[in-house]
Short mmCIF file of C-alpha atoms in Angstrom, two decimals:
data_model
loop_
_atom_site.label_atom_id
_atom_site.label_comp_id
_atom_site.label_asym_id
_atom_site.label_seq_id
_atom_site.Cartn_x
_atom_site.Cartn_y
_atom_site.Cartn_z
CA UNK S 1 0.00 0.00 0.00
CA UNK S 2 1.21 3.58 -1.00
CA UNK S 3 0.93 6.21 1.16
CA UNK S 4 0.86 10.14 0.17
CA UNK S 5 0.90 12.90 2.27
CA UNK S 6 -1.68 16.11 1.18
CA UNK S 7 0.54 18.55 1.66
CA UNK S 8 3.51 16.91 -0.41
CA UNK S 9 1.40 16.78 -3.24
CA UNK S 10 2.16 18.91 -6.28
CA UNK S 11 -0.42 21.27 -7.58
CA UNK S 12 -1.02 18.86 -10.41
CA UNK S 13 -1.07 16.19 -8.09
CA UNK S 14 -3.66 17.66 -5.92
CA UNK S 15 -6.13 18.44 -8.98
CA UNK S 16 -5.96 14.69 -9.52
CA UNK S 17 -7.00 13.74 -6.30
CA UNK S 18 -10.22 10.90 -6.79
CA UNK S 19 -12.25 8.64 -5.33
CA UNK S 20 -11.40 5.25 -3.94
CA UNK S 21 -12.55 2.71 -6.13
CA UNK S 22 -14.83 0.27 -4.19
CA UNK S 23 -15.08 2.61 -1.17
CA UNK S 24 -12.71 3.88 1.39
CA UNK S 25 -9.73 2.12 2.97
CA UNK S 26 -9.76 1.30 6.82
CA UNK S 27 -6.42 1.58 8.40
CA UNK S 28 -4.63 1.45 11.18
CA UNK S 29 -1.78 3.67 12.03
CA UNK S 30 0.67 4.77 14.41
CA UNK S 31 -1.65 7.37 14.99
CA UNK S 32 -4.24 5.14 15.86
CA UNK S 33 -7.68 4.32 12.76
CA UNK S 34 -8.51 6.21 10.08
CA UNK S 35 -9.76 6.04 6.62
CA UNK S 36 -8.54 6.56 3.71
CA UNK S 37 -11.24 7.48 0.76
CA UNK S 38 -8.98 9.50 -1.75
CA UNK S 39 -6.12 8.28 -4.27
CA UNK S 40 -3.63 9.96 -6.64
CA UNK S 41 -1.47 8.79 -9.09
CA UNK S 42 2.33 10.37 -8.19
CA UNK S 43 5.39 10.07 -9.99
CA UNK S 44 8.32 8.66 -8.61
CA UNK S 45 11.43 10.55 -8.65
CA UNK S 46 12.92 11.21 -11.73
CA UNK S 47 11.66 8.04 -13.06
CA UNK S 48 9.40 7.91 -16.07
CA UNK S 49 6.76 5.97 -13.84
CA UNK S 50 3.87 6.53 -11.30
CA UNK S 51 2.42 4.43 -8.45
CA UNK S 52 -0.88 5.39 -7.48
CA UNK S 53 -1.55 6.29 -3.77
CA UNK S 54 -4.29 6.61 -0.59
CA UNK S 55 -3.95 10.35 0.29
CA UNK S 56 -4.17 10.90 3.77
CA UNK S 57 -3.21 14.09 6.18
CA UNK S 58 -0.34 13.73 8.30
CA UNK S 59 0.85 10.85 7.49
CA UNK S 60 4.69 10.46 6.16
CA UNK S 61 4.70 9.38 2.61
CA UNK S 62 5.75 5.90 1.93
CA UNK S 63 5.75 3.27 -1.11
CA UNK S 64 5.42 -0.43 -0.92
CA UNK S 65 8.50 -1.78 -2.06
CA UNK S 66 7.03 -5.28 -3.05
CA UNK S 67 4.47 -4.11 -4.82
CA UNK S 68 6.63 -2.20 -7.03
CA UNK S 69 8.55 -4.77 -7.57
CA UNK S 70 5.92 -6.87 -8.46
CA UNK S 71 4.85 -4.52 -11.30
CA UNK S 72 8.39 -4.68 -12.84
CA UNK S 73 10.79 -2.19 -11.03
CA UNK S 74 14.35 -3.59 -9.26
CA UNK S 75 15.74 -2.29 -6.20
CA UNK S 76 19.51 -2.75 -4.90
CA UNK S 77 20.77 -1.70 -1.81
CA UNK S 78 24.63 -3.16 -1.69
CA UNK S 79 26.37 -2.70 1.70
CA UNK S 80 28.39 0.79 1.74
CA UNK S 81 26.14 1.98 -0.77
CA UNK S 82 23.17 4.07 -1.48
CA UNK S 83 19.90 1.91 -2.51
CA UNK S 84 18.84 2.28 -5.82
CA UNK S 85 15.59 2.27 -7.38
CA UNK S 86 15.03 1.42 -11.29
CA UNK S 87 11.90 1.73 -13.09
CA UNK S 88 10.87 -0.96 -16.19
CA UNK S 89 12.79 1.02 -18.89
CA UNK S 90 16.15 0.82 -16.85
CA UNK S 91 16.14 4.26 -15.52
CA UNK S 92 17.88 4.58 -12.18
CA UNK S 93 16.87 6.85 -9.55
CA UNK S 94 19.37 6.76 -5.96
CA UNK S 95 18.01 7.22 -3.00
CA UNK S 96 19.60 7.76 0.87
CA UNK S 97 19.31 6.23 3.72
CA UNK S 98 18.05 7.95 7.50
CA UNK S 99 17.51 5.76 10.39
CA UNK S 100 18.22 2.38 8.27
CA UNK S 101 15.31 3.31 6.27
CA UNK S 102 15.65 3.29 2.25
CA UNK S 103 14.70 6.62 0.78
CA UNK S 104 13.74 7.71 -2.62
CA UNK S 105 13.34 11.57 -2.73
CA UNK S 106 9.93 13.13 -4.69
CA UNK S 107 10.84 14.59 -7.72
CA UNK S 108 11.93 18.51 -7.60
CA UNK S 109 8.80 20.47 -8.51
CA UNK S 110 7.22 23.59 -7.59
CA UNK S 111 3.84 23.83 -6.49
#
């Protein structure tokens, strides 16, 4: 499951904001329940690709690894080095790591 924070959304972004198909999403977060009934389509990084994503307020934005791998990407993440996500096409985008935590940075866009 893809999370997206509202107010990391890009103008663009944030005019595509839609329904959830078949209703909203119940969760349960650090935060304690909520629901989810929005979803956007965001692009990741500087890759020619977009996952699609529950929109919620507050919440730090997050992708699901396995399901992106499951839809064709790769990821690496060699010791000493930075992990690295490619899309289908081959296109590589690096990430960083903070607190042992793989990180792939939003793409640079004004809002």
């Amino acid at each position: 499951m893809n999370l997206v924070n509202t107010d990391e959304l890009t103008q663009d972004e944030s005019s595509r904001i839609r329904p959830v198909p078949g209703g909203p999403e119940n969760l349960i977060t650090a935060a304690g329940p909520t629901v989810a009934n929005r979803e956007v389509s965001i692009r990741l990084g500087s890759c020619n690709s977009s996952a699609t994503a529950l929109v919620l307020d507050g919440t730090p934005s997050v992708l699901s690894l396995g399901r992106l791998v499951e839809e064709g990407f790769s990821f690496e993440w060699r010791a000493g080095r930075e992990p690295v996500l490619a899309d289908k096409g081959g296109i590589q985008v690096e990430g960083d790591v903070r607190d042992r935590v793989p990180m792939i940075a939003a793409p640079a866009v004004s809002k």
